[in-house]
CSV table of C-alpha atoms in Angstrom, one decimal:
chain,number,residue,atom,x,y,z
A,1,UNK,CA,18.1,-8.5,23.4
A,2,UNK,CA,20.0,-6.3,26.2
A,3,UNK,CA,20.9,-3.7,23.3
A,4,UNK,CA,24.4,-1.3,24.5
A,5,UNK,CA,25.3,-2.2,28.4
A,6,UNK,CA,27.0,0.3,30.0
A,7,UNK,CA,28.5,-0.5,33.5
A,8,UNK,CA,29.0,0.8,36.4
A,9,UNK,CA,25.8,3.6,36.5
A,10,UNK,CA,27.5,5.6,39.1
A,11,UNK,CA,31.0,6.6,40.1
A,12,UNK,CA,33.1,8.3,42.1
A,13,UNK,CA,36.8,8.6,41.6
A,14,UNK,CA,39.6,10.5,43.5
A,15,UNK,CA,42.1,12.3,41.2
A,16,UNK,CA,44.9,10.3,40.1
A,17,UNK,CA,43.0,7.0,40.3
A,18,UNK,CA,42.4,5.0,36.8
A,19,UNK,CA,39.5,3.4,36.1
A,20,UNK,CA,37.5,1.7,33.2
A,21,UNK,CA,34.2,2.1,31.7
A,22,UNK,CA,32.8,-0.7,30.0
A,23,UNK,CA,30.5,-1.3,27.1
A,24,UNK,CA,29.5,-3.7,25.3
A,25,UNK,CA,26.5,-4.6,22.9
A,26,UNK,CA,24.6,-7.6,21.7
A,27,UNK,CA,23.5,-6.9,18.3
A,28,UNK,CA,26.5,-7.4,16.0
A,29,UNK,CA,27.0,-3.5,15.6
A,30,UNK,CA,30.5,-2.6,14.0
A,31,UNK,CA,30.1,1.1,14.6
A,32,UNK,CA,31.0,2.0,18.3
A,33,UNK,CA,31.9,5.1,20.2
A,34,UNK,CA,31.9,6.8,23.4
A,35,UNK,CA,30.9,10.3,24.3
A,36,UNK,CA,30.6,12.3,27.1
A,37,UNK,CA,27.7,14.8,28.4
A,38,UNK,CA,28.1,18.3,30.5
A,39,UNK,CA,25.9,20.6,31.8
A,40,UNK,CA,24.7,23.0,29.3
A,41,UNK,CA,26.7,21.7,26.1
A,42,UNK,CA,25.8,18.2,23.7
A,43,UNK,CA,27.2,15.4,24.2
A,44,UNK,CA,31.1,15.1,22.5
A,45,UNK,CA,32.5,12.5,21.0
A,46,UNK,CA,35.2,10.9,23.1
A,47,UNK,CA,36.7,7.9,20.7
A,48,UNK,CA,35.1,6.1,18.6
A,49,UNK,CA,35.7,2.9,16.6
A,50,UNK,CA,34.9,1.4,13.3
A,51,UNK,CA,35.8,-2.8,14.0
A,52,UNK,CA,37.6,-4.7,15.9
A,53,UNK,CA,41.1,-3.8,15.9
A,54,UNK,CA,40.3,-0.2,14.6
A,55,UNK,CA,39.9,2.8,16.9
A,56,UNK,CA,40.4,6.7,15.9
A,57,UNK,CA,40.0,9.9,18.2
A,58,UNK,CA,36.8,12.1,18.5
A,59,UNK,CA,36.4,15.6,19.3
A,60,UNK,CA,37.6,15.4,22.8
A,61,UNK,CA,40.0,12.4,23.4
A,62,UNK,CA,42.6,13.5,25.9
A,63,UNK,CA,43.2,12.1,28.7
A,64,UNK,CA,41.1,8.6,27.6
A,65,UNK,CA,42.1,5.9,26.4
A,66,UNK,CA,40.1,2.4,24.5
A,67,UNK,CA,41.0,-0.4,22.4
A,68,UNK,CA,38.5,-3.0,20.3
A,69,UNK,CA,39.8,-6.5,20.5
A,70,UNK,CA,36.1,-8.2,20.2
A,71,UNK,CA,33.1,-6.5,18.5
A,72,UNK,CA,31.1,-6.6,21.3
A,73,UNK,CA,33.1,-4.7,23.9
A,74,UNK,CA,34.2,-1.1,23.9
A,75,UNK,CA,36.2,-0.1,27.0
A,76,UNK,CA,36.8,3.4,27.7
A,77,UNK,CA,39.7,4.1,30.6
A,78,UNK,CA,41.0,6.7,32.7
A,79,UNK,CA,45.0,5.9,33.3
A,80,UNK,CA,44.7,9.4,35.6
A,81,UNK,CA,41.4,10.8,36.6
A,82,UNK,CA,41.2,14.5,36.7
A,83,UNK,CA,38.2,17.0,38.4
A,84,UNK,CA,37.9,18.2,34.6
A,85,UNK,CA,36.5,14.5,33.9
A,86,UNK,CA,33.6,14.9,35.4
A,87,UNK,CA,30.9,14.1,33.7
A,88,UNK,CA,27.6,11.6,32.6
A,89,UNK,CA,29.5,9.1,29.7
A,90,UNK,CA,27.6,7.7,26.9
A,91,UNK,CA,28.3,5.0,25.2
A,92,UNK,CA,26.8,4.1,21.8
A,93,UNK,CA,26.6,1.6,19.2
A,94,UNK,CA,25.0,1.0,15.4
A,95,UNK,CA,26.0,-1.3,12.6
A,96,UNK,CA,28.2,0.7,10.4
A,97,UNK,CA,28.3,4.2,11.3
A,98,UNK,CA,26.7,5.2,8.4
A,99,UNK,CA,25.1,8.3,8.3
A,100,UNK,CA,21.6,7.5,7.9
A,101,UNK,CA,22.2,4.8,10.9
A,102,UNK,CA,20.1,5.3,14.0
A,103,UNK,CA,22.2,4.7,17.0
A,104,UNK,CA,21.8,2.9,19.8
A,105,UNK,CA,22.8,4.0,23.2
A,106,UNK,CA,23.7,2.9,26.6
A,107,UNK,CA,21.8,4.2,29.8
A,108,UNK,CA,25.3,6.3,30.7
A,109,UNK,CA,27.6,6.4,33.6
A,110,UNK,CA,28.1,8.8,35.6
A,111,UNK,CA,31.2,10.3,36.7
A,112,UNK,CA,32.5,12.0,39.7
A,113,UNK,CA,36.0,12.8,40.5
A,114,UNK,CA,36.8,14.4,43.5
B,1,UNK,CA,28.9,29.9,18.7
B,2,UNK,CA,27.6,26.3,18.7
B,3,UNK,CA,27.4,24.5,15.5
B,4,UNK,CA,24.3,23.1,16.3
B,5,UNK,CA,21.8,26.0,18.3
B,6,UNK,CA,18.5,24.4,19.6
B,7,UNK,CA,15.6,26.4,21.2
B,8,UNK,CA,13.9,27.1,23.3
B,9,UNK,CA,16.0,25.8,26.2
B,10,UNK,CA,13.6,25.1,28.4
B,11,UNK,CA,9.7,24.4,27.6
B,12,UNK,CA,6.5,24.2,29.6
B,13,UNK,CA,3.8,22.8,28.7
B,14,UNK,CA,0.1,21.7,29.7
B,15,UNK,CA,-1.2,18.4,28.9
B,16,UNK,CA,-2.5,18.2,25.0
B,17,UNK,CA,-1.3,21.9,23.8
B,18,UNK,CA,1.1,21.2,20.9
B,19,UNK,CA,4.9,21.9,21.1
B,20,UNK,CA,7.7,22.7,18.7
B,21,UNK,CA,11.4,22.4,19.0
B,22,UNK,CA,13.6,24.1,16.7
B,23,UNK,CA,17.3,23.4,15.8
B,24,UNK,CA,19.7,25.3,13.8
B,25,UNK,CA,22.6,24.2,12.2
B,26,UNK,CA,25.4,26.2,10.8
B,27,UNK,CA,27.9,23.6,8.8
B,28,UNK,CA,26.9,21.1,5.9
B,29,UNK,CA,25.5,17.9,6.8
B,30,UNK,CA,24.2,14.2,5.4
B,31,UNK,CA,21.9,13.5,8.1
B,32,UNK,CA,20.1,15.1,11.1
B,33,UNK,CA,18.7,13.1,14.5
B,34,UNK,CA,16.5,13.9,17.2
B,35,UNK,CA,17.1,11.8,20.3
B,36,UNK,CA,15.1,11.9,23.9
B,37,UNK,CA,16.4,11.8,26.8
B,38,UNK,CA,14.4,10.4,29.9
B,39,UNK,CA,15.4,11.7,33.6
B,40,UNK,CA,18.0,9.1,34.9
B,41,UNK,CA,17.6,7.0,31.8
B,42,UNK,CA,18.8,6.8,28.2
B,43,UNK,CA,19.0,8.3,25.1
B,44,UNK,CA,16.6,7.1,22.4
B,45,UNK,CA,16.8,7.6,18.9
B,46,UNK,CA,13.7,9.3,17.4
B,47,UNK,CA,14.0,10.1,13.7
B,48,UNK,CA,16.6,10.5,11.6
B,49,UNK,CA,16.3,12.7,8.7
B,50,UNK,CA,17.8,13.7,5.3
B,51,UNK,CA,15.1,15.7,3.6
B,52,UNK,CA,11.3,16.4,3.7
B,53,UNK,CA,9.5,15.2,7.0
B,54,UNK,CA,8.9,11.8,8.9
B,55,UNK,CA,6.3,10.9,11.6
B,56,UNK,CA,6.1,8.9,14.2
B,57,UNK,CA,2.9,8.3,16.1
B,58,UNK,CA,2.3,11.7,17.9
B,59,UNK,CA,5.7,13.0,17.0
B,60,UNK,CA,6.6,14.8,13.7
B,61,UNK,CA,10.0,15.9,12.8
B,62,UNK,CA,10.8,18.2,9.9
B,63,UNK,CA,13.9,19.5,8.3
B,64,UNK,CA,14.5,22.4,5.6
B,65,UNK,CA,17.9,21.7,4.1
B,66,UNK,CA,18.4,25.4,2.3
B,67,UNK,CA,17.4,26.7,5.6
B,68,UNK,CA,19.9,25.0,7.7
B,69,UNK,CA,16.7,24.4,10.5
B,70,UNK,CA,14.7,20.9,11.6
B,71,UNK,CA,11.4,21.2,13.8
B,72,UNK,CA,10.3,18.4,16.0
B,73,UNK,CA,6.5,18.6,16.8
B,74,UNK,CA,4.2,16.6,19.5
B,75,UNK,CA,0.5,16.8,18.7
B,76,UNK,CA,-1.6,16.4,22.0
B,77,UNK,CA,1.5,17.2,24.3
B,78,UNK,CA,1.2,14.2,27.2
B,79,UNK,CA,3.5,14.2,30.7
B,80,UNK,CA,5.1,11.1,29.7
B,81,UNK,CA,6.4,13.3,26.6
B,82,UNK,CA,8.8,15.1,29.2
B,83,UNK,CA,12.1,14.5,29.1
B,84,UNK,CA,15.5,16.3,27.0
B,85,UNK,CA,14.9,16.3,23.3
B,86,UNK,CA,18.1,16.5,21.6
B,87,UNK,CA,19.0,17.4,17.7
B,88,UNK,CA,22.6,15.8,16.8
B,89,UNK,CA,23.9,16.6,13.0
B,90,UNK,CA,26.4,14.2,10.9
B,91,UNK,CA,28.8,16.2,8.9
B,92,UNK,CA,30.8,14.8,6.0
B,93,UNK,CA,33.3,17.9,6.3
B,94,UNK,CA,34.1,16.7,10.0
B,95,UNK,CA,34.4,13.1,9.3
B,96,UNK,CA,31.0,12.3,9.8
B,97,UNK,CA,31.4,12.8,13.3
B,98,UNK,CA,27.7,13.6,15.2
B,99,UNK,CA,27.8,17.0,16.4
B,100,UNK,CA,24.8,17.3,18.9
B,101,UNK,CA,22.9,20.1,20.1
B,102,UNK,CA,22.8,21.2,23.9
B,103,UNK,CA,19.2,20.4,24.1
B,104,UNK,CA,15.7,21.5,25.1
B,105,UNK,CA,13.9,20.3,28.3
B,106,UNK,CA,10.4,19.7,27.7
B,107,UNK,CA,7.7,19.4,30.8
B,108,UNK,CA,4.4,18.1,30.0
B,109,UNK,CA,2.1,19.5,32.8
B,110,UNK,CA,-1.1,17.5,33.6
């Protein structure tokens, strides 16, 4: 099984462009989500989504966009890249979201905008 | 201040000495993870706790939930063991949402 498959690893960006993230995952998991990693702090919850059809904000979801139209794929976009998204991006993945769920998580992308 | 306080920050280590990381957490929660995080790779889930302890091979993890505090333990410390060990809390007042801690670098010295 590939498990969560986060493309592309590495990217650079100049402000203003857009740009999409993708994820998507092999194992039937309902429970997806997206979060992003800086220097010094946890990872933060970007958007996360419950089914297909159903997404819902996390703790920091300006400025991103996503939408769930299969279970497998979880797109995260950038309609207008800004220096302040800078950043590694995780995305992750378990069957309900349930709290006593392990997840599963993507090897990350990381983000440069210049 | 951080809901969720790990430390130390940064831990050094020589090959088989035992290590402990502690995490704090400050709000009500129904679960508590401890992840690791490989140089240029991904995150891995390690244990997941409710109450009491679990172990995993060389790996123990502990949580105390009147104290608010987990522990995560490696017996006979090994350089592959380096790498960002990360405590993440779910928390039914915040929707469940994770809340993760900023983490502790571990380096296993041979």
């Amino acid at each position: 099984n590939a498990g969560v498959t986060q493309t592309p690893k590495f990217q650079v960006l100049k402000t203003g462009q857009s740009m999409t993230l993708q994820c998507a995952q092999d194992m039937n998991h309902e429970y997806m989500s997206w979060y992003r990693q800086d220097p010094g702090m946890g990872l933060r919850l970007i958007h996360y989504s419950v089914g297909a059809g159903i997404t819902d904000q996390g703790e920091v979801p300006n400025g991103y966009n996503v939408s769930r139209s299969t279970t497998e794929d979880f797109p995260l976009r950038l309609l207008s890249a800004a220096p302040s998204q800078t950043s590694v991006y995780f995305c992750a993945s378990s069957w309900t979201g349930a709290t006593n769920e392990k997840l599963f998580f993507g090897s990350g992308t990381q983000l440069s905008v210049l | 201040k951080n809901e969720v306080e790990q430390s130390p920050q940064n831990l050094t280590a020589q090959e088989g000495e035992f290590i402990t990381i502690n995490c704090s957490y400050s709000v009500g929660i129904s679960a508590l993870h401890w992840l690791q995080q490989h140089p240029g790779g991904g995150i891995v889930s390690l244990f997941m706790l409710s109450s009491g302890k679990k172990k995993h091979g060389r790996l123990i993890a502990t949580i105390n939930i009147q104290e608010k505090h987990s522990s995560l333990h490696i017996t006979a410390s090994h350089p592959r063991d380096s790498a960002v060990y990360i405590c993440a809390v779910r928390s039914p007042s915040r929707n469940n949402d994770m809340r993760f801690g900023a983490g502790t670098r571990l380096t296993v010295k041979p």
